[in-house]
mmCIF file with all atom_site columns, N, CA and C in Angstrom:
data_model
loop_
_atom_site.group_PDB
_atom_site.id
_atom_site.type_symbol
_atom_site.label_atom_id
_atom_site.label_alt_id
_atom_site.label_comp_id
_atom_site.label_asym_id
_atom_site.label_entity_id
_atom_site.label_seq_id
_atom_site.pdbx_PDB_ins_code
_atom_site.Cartn_x
_atom_site.Cartn_y
_atom_site.Cartn_z
_atom_site.occupancy
_atom_site.B_iso_or_equiv
_atom_site.pdbx_formal_charge
_atom_site.auth_seq_id
_atom_site.auth_comp_id
_atom_site.auth_asym_id
_atom_site.auth_atom_id
_atom_site.pdbx_PDB_model_num
ATOM 1   N N  . MET A 1 1  ? -8.448  -84.633 -12.125 1.00 65.00 ? 1  MET A N  1
ATOM 2   C CA . MET A 1 1  ? -7.790  -83.466 -11.603 1.00 65.00 ? 1  MET A CA 1
ATOM 3   C C  . MET A 1 1  ? -7.128  -83.842 -10.274 1.00 65.00 ? 1  MET A C  1
ATOM 4   N N  . GLN A 1 2  ? -5.891  -83.401 -10.083 1.00 71.00 ? 2  GLN A N  1
ATOM 5   C CA . GLN A 1 2  ? -5.143  -83.692 -8.867  1.00 71.00 ? 2  GLN A CA 1
ATOM 6   C C  . GLN A 1 2  ? -5.270  -82.533 -7.885  1.00 71.00 ? 2  GLN A C  1
ATOM 7   N N  . HIS A 1 3  ? -5.583  -82.838 -6.635  1.00 76.00 ? 3  HIS A N  1
ATOM 8   C CA . HIS A 1 3  ? -5.627  -81.836 -5.570  1.00 76.00 ? 3  HIS A CA 1
ATOM 9   C C  . HIS A 1 3  ? -4.190  -81.523 -5.168  1.00 76.00 ? 3  HIS A C  1
ATOM 10  N N  . ILE A 1 4  ? -3.759  -80.271 -5.306  1.00 78.00 ? 4  ILE A N  1
ATOM 11  C CA . ILE A 1 4  ? -2.368  -79.918 -4.991  1.00 78.00 ? 4  ILE A CA 1
ATOM 12  C C  . ILE A 1 4  ? -2.220  -79.117 -3.712  1.00 78.00 ? 4  ILE A C  1
ATOM 13  N N  . GLY A 1 5  ? -3.319  -78.568 -3.189  1.00 82.00 ? 5  GLY A N  1
ATOM 14  C CA . GLY A 1 5  ? -3.192  -77.779 -1.980  1.00 82.00 ? 5  GLY A CA 1
ATOM 15  C C  . GLY A 1 5  ? -4.496  -77.093 -1.621  1.00 82.00 ? 5  GLY A C  1
ATOM 16  N N  . THR A 1 6  ? -4.389  -76.136 -0.716  1.00 87.00 ? 6  THR A N  1
ATOM 17  C CA . THR A 1 6  ? -5.538  -75.411 -0.204  1.00 87.00 ? 6  THR A CA 1
ATOM 18  C C  . THR A 1 6  ? -5.411  -73.938 -0.556  1.00 87.00 ? 6  THR A C  1
ATOM 19  N N  . GLN A 1 7  ? -6.459  -73.368 -1.119  1.00 86.00 ? 7  GLN A N  1
ATOM 20  C CA . GLN A 1 7  ? -6.453  -71.941 -1.417  1.00 86.00 ? 7  GLN A CA 1
ATOM 21  C C  . GLN A 1 7  ? -6.477  -71.182 -0.103  1.00 86.00 ? 7  GLN A C  1
ATOM 22  N N  . THR A 1 8  ? -5.536  -70.262 0.095   1.00 89.00 ? 8  THR A N  1
ATOM 23  C CA . THR A 1 8  ? -5.455  -69.518 1.350   1.00 89.00 ? 8  THR A CA 1
ATOM 24  C C  . THR A 1 8  ? -5.895  -68.071 1.208   1.00 89.00 ? 8  THR A C  1
ATOM 25  N N  . ALA A 1 9  ? -5.885  -67.534 -0.021  1.00 87.00 ? 9  ALA A N  1
ATOM 26  C CA . ALA A 1 9  ? -6.319  -66.156 -0.252  1.00 87.00 ? 9  ALA A CA 1
ATOM 27  C C  . ALA A 1 9  ? -6.557  -65.967 -1.744  1.00 87.00 ? 9  ALA A C  1
ATOM 28  N N  . TYR A 1 10 ? -7.357  -64.962 -2.083  1.00 86.00 ? 10 TYR A N  1
ATOM 29  C CA . TYR A 1 10 ? -7.570  -64.640 -3.495  1.00 86.00 ? 10 TYR A CA 1
ATOM 30  C C  . TYR A 1 10 ? -8.077  -63.208 -3.624  1.00 86.00 ? 10 TYR A C  1
ATOM 31  N N  . GLY A 1 11 ? -7.987  -62.679 -4.812  1.00 85.00 ? 11 GLY A N  1
ATOM 32  C CA . GLY A 1 11 ? -8.523  -61.360 -5.102  1.00 85.00 ? 11 GLY A CA 1
ATOM 33  C C  . GLY A 1 11 ? -8.754  -61.233 -6.597  1.00 85.00 ? 11 GLY A C  1
ATOM 34  N N  . TYR A 1 12 ? -9.615  -60.323 -6.977  1.00 83.00 ? 12 TYR A N  1
ATOM 35  C CA . TYR A 1 12 ? -9.856  -60.113 -8.397  1.00 83.00 ? 12 TYR A CA 1
ATOM 36  C C  . TYR A 1 12 ? -10.271 -58.673 -8.643  1.00 83.00 ? 12 TYR A C  1
ATOM 37  N N  . GLY A 1 13 ? -9.963  -58.218 -9.835  1.00 76.00 ? 13 GLY A N  1
ATOM 38  C CA . GLY A 1 13 ? -10.311 -56.855 -10.215 1.00 76.00 ? 13 GLY A CA 1
ATOM 39  C C  . GLY A 1 13 ? -9.399  -55.825 -9.558  1.00 76.00 ? 13 GLY A C  1
ATOM 40  N N  . GLY A 1 14 ? -9.667  -54.586 -9.815  1.00 72.00 ? 14 GLY A N  1
ATOM 41  C CA . GLY A 1 14 ? -8.871  -53.518 -9.236  1.00 72.00 ? 14 GLY A CA 1
ATOM 42  C C  . GLY A 1 14 ? -7.506  -53.403 -9.890  1.00 72.00 ? 14 GLY A C  1
ATOM 43  N N  . THR A 1 15 ? -6.627  -52.634 -9.285  1.00 73.00 ? 15 THR A N  1
ATOM 44  C CA . THR A 1 15 ? -5.311  -52.377 -9.871  1.00 73.00 ? 15 THR A CA 1
ATOM 45  C C  . THR A 1 15 ? -4.344  -53.542 -9.698  1.00 73.00 ? 15 THR A C  1
ATOM 46  N N  . LYS A 1 16 ? -4.592  -54.452 -8.769  1.00 68.00 ? 16 LYS A N  1
ATOM 47  C CA . LYS A 1 16 ? -3.680  -55.583 -8.548  1.00 68.00 ? 16 LYS A CA 1
ATOM 48  C C  . LYS A 1 16 ? -4.020  -56.790 -9.405  1.00 68.00 ? 16 LYS A C  1
ATOM 49  N N  . GLY A 1 17 ? -5.093  -56.731 -10.170 1.00 73.00 ? 17 GLY A N  1
ATOM 50  C CA . GLY A 1 17 ? -5.452  -57.829 -11.061 1.00 73.00 ? 17 GLY A CA 1
ATOM 51  C C  . GLY A 1 17 ? -6.015  -59.031 -10.322 1.00 73.00 ? 17 GLY A C  1
ATOM 52  N N  . ASP A 1 18 ? -6.096  -60.137 -11.030 1.00 80.00 ? 18 ASP A N  1
ATOM 53  C CA . ASP A 1 18 ? -6.608  -61.392 -10.468 1.00 80.00 ? 18 ASP A CA 1
ATOM 54  C C  . ASP A 1 18 ? -5.452  -62.209 -9.920  1.00 80.00 ? 18 ASP A C  1
ATOM 55  N N  . TRP A 1 19 ? -5.619  -62.776 -8.736  1.00 80.00 ? 19 TRP A N  1
ATOM 56  C CA . TRP A 1 19 ? -4.553  -63.562 -8.131  1.00 80.00 ? 19 TRP A CA 1
ATOM 57  C C  . TRP A 1 19 ? -5.152  -64.561 -7.145  1.00 80.00 ? 19 TRP A C  1
ATOM 58  N N  . ALA A 1 20 ? -4.373  -65.578 -6.831  1.00 81.00 ? 20 ALA A N  1
ATOM 59  C CA . ALA A 1 20 ? -4.750  -66.557 -5.814  1.00 81.00 ? 20 ALA A CA 1
ATOM 60  C C  . ALA A 1 20 ? -3.481  -67.108 -5.191  1.00 81.00 ? 20 ALA A C  1
ATOM 61  N N  . MET A 1 21 ? -3.567  -67.498 -3.928  1.00 81.00 ? 21 MET A N  1
ATOM 62  C CA . MET A 1 21 ? -2.439  -68.086 -3.220  1.00 81.00 ? 21 MET A CA 1
ATOM 63  C C  . MET A 1 21 ? -2.861  -69.480 -2.769  1.00 81.00 ? 21 MET A C  1
ATOM 64  N N  . ILE A 1 22 ? -2.014  -70.475 -3.045  1.00 80.00 ? 22 ILE A N  1
ATOM 65  C CA . ILE A 1 22 ? -2.315  -71.869 -2.698  1.00 80.00 ? 22 ILE A CA 1
ATOM 66  C C  . ILE A 1 22 ? -1.173  -72.431 -1.869  1.00 80.00 ? 22 ILE A C  1
ATOM 67  N N  . ARG A 1 23 ? -1.521  -73.027 -0.730  1.00 82.00 ? 23 ARG A N  1
ATOM 68  C CA . ARG A 1 23 ? -0.525  -73.720 0.099   1.00 82.00 ? 23 ARG A CA 1
ATOM 69  C C  . ARG A 1 23 ? -0.440  -75.157 -0.401  1.00 82.00 ? 23 ARG A C  1
ATOM 70  N N  . ALA A 1 24 ? 0.749   -75.537 -0.907  1.00 79.00 ? 24 ALA A N  1
ATOM 71  C CA . ALA A 1 24 ? 0.954   -76.898 -1.405  1.00 79.00 ? 24 ALA A CA 1
ATOM 72  C C  . ALA A 1 24 ? 0.991   -77.852 -0.214  1.00 79.00 ? 24 ALA A C  1
ATOM 73  N N  . ASN A 1 25 ? 0.091   -78.852 -0.207  1.00 78.00 ? 25 ASN A N  1
ATOM 74  C CA . ASN A 1 25 ? -0.049  -79.752 0.937   1.00 78.00 ? 25 ASN A CA 1
ATOM 75  C C  . ASN A 1 25 ? 0.753   -81.043 0.831   1.00 78.00 ? 25 ASN A C  1
ATOM 76  N N  . ALA A 1 26 ? 1.240   -81.378 -0.343  1.00 75.00 ? 26 ALA A N  1
ATOM 77  C CA . ALA A 1 26 ? 1.964   -82.636 -0.528  1.00 75.00 ? 26 ALA A CA 1
ATOM 78  C C  . ALA A 1 26 ? 3.464   -82.361 -0.680  1.00 75.00 ? 26 ALA A C  1
ATOM 79  N N  . PRO A 1 27 ? 4.315   -83.209 -0.099  1.00 76.00 ? 27 PRO A N  1
ATOM 80  C CA . PRO A 1 27 ? 5.754   -82.968 -0.161  1.00 76.00 ? 27 PRO A CA 1
ATOM 81  C C  . PRO A 1 27 ? 6.337   -83.082 -1.566  1.00 76.00 ? 27 PRO A C  1
ATOM 82  N N  . ASP A 1 28 ? 5.643   -83.778 -2.469  1.00 78.00 ? 28 ASP A N  1
ATOM 83  C CA . ASP A 1 28 ? 6.166   -83.933 -3.823  1.00 78.00 ? 28 ASP A CA 1
ATOM 84  C C  . ASP A 1 28 ? 5.689   -82.847 -4.789  1.00 78.00 ? 28 ASP A C  1
ATOM 85  N N  . ILE A 1 29 ? 4.941   -81.858 -4.307  1.00 73.00 ? 29 ILE A N  1
ATOM 86  C CA . ILE A 1 29 ? 4.477   -80.745 -5.132  1.00 73.00 ? 29 ILE A CA 1
ATOM 87  C C  . ILE A 1 29 ? 5.513   -79.628 -5.098  1.00 73.00 ? 29 ILE A C  1
ATOM 88  N N  . ARG A 1 30 ? 5.949   -79.210 -6.276  1.00 68.00 ? 30 ARG A N  1
ATOM 89  C CA . ARG A 1 30 ? 6.854   -78.061 -6.382  1.00 68.00 ? 30 ARG A CA 1
ATOM 90  C C  . ARG A 1 30 ? 6.003   -76.834 -6.658  1.00 68.00 ? 30 ARG A C  1
ATOM 91  N N  . PRO A 1 31 ? 5.866   -75.911 -5.715  1.00 61.00 ? 31 PRO A N  1
ATOM 92  C CA . PRO A 1 31 ? 4.931   -74.795 -5.871  1.00 61.00 ? 31 PRO A CA 1
ATOM 93  C C  . PRO A 1 31 ? 5.335   -73.757 -6.907  1.00 61.00 ? 31 PRO A C  1
ATOM 94  N N  . LEU A 1 32 ? 6.574   -73.778 -7.410  1.00 62.00 ? 32 LEU A N  1
ATOM 95  C CA . LEU A 1 32 ? 6.963   -72.813 -8.428  1.00 62.00 ? 32 LEU A CA 1
ATOM 96  C C  . LEU A 1 32 ? 6.497   -73.290 -9.795  1.00 62.00 ? 32 LEU A C  1
ATOM 97  N N  . GLY A 1 33 ? 6.072   -72.392 -10.618 1.00 72.00 ? 33 GLY A N  1
ATOM 98  C CA . GLY A 1 33 ? 5.600   -72.752 -11.945 1.00 72.00 ? 33 GLY A CA 1
ATOM 99  C C  . GLY A 1 33 ? 5.503   -71.517 -12.814 1.00 72.00 ? 33 GLY A C  1
ATOM 100 N N  . THR A 1 34 ? 4.545   -71.531 -13.704 1.00 78.00 ? 34 THR A N  1
ATOM 101 C CA . THR A 1 34 ? 4.344   -70.398 -14.598 1.00 78.00 ? 34 THR A CA 1
ATOM 102 C C  . THR A 1 34 ? 2.926   -69.883 -14.474 1.00 78.00 ? 34 THR A C  1
ATOM 103 N N  . VAL A 1 35 ? 2.749   -68.664 -14.893 1.00 79.00 ? 35 VAL A N  1
ATOM 104 C CA . VAL A 1 35 ? 1.427   -68.051 -14.934 1.00 79.00 ? 35 VAL A CA 1
ATOM 105 C C  . VAL A 1 35 ? 1.245   -67.451 -16.323 1.00 79.00 ? 35 VAL A C  1
ATOM 106 N N  . ARG A 1 36 ? 0.013   -67.533 -16.839 1.00 80.00 ? 36 ARG A N  1
ATOM 107 C CA . ARG A 1 36 ? -0.272  -66.982 -18.162 1.00 80.00 ? 36 ARG A CA 1
ATOM 108 C C  . ARG A 1 36 ? -0.891  -65.602 -18.007 1.00 80.00 ? 36 ARG A C  1
ATOM 109 N N  . TYR A 1 37 ? -0.264  -64.612 -18.607 1.00 83.00 ? 37 TYR A N  1
ATOM 110 C CA . TYR A 1 37 ? -0.753  -63.246 -18.598 1.00 83.00 ? 37 TYR A CA 1
ATOM 111 C C  . TYR A 1 37 ? -1.660  -63.005 -19.797 1.00 83.00 ? 37 TYR A C  1
ATOM 112 N N  . HIS A 1 38 ? -2.374  -61.906 -19.759 1.00 81.00 ? 38 HIS A N  1
ATOM 113 C CA . HIS A 1 38 ? -3.223  -61.492 -20.875 1.00 81.00 ? 38 HIS A CA 1
ATOM 114 C C  . HIS A 1 38 ? -2.390  -61.438 -22.153 1.00 81.00 ? 38 HIS A C  1
ATOM 115 N N  . GLY A 1 39 ? -2.895  -61.973 -23.207 1.00 86.00 ? 39 GLY A N  1
ATOM 116 C CA . GLY A 1 39 ? -2.158  -62.001 -24.461 1.00 86.00 ? 39 GLY A CA 1
ATOM 117 C C  . GLY A 1 39 ? -1.380  -63.284 -24.680 1.00 86.00 ? 39 GLY A C  1
ATOM 118 N N  . GLY A 1 40 ? -1.485  -64.249 -23.729 1.00 86.00 ? 40 GLY A N  1
ATOM 119 C CA . GLY A 1 40 ? -0.838  -65.544 -23.901 1.00 86.00 ? 40 GLY A CA 1
ATOM 120 C C  . GLY A 1 40 ? 0.627   -65.600 -23.533 1.00 86.00 ? 40 GLY A C  1
ATOM 121 N N  . ILE A 1 41 ? 1.130   -64.602 -22.815 1.00 88.00 ? 41 ILE A N  1
ATOM 122 C CA . ILE A 1 41 ? 2.529   -64.595 -22.393 1.00 88.00 ? 41 ILE A CA 1
ATOM 123 C C  . ILE A 1 41 ? 2.655   -65.368 -21.083 1.00 88.00 ? 41 ILE A C  1
ATOM 124 N N  . TYR A 1 42 ? 3.589   -66.328 -21.047 1.00 87.00 ? 42 TYR A N  1
ATOM 125 C CA . TYR A 1 42 ? 3.847   -67.114 -19.841 1.00 87.00 ? 42 TYR A CA 1
ATOM 126 C C  . TYR A 1 42 ? 5.108   -66.595 -19.158 1.00 87.00 ? 42 TYR A C  1
ATOM 127 N N  . LYS A 1 43 ? 5.065   -66.470 -17.822 1.00 86.00 ? 43 LYS A N  1
ATOM 128 C CA . LYS A 1 43 ? 6.231   -66.040 -17.055 1.00 86.00 ? 43 LYS A CA 1
ATOM 129 C C  . LYS A 1 43 ? 6.419   -66.965 -15.859 1.00 86.00 ? 43 LYS A C  1
ATOM 130 N N  . GLN A 1 44 ? 7.669   -67.150 -15.475 1.00 82.00 ? 44 GLN A N  1
ATOM 131 C CA . GLN A 1 44 ? 8.018   -67.994 -14.332 1.00 82.00 ? 44 GLN A CA 1
ATOM 132 C C  . GLN A 1 44 ? 7.629   -67.300 -13.036 1.00 82.00 ? 44 GLN A C  1
ATOM 133 N N  . ILE A 1 45 ? 7.040   -68.043 -12.110 1.00 77.00 ? 45 ILE A N  1
ATOM 134 C CA . ILE A 1 45 ? 6.774   -67.528 -10.765 1.00 77.00 ? 45 ILE A CA 1
ATOM 135 C C  . ILE A 1 45 ? 8.024   -67.812 -9.941  1.00 77.00 ? 45 ILE A C  1
ATOM 136 N N  . ASP A 1 46 ? 8.656   -66.773 -9.444  1.00 74.00 ? 46 ASP A N  1
ATOM 137 C CA . ASP A 1 46 ? 9.885   -66.979 -8.676  1.00 74.00 ? 46 ASP A CA 1
ATOM 138 C C  . ASP A 1 46 ? 9.862   -66.312 -7.305  1.00 74.00 ? 46 ASP A C  1
ATOM 139 N N  . ARG A 1 47 ? 8.755   -65.628 -6.978  1.00 72.00 ? 47 ARG A N  1
ATOM 140 C CA . ARG A 1 47 ? 8.650   -65.019 -5.662  1.00 72.00 ? 47 ARG A CA 1
ATOM 141 C C  . ARG A 1 47 ? 7.190   -64.652 -5.404  1.00 72.00 ? 47 ARG A C  1
ATOM 142 N N  . SER A 1 48 ? 6.908   -64.294 -4.172  1.00 67.00 ? 48 SER A N  1
ATOM 143 C CA . SER A 1 48 ? 5.569   -63.880 -3.785  1.00 67.00 ? 48 SER A CA 1
ATOM 144 C C  . SER A 1 48 ? 5.690   -62.686 -2.864  1.00 67.00 ? 48 SER A C  1
ATOM 145 N N  . ALA A 1 49 ? 4.774   -61.758 -3.005  1.00 69.00 ? 49 ALA A N  1
ATOM 146 C CA . ALA A 1 49 ? 4.756   -60.591 -2.118  1.00 69.00 ? 49 ALA A CA 1
ATOM 147 C C  . ALA A 1 49 ? 4.219   -60.952 -0.741  1.00 69.00 ? 49 ALA A C  1
ATOM 148 N N  . THR A 1 50 ? 3.457   -62.048 -0.668  1.00 63.00 ? 50 THR A N  1
ATOM 149 C CA . THR A 1 50 ? 2.833   -62.467 0.578   1.00 63.00 ? 50 THR A CA 1
ATOM 150 C C  . THR A 1 50 ? 3.120   -63.937 0.812   1.00 63.00 ? 50 THR A C  1
ATOM 151 N N  . ARG A 1 51 ? 3.447   -64.299 2.020   1.00 56.00 ? 51 ARG A N  1
ATOM 152 C CA . ARG A 1 51 ? 3.615   -65.709 2.408   1.00 56.00 ? 51 ARG A CA 1
ATOM 153 C C  . ARG A 1 51 ? 2.622   -66.000 3.522   1.00 56.00 ? 51 ARG A C  1
ATOM 154 N N  . SER A 1 52 ? 2.102   -67.216 3.526   1.00 49.00 ? 52 SER A N  1
ATOM 155 C CA . SER A 1 52 ? 1.221   -67.600 4.633   1.00 49.00 ? 52 SER A CA 1
ATOM 156 C C  . SER A 1 52 ? 1.630   -68.940 5.165   1.00 49.00 ? 52 SER A C  1
#
């Protein structure tokens, strides 16, 4: 497993669902990717409501 960064925040349950924020620590890591939703649907991550 490759270490890609440091977890800076997380939450689970409630109306906002499960989420985590990771600060990418290496210059060759592209932090944009996909996330898998319930039911196996994948969507592109293209923005964040919170930046740290």
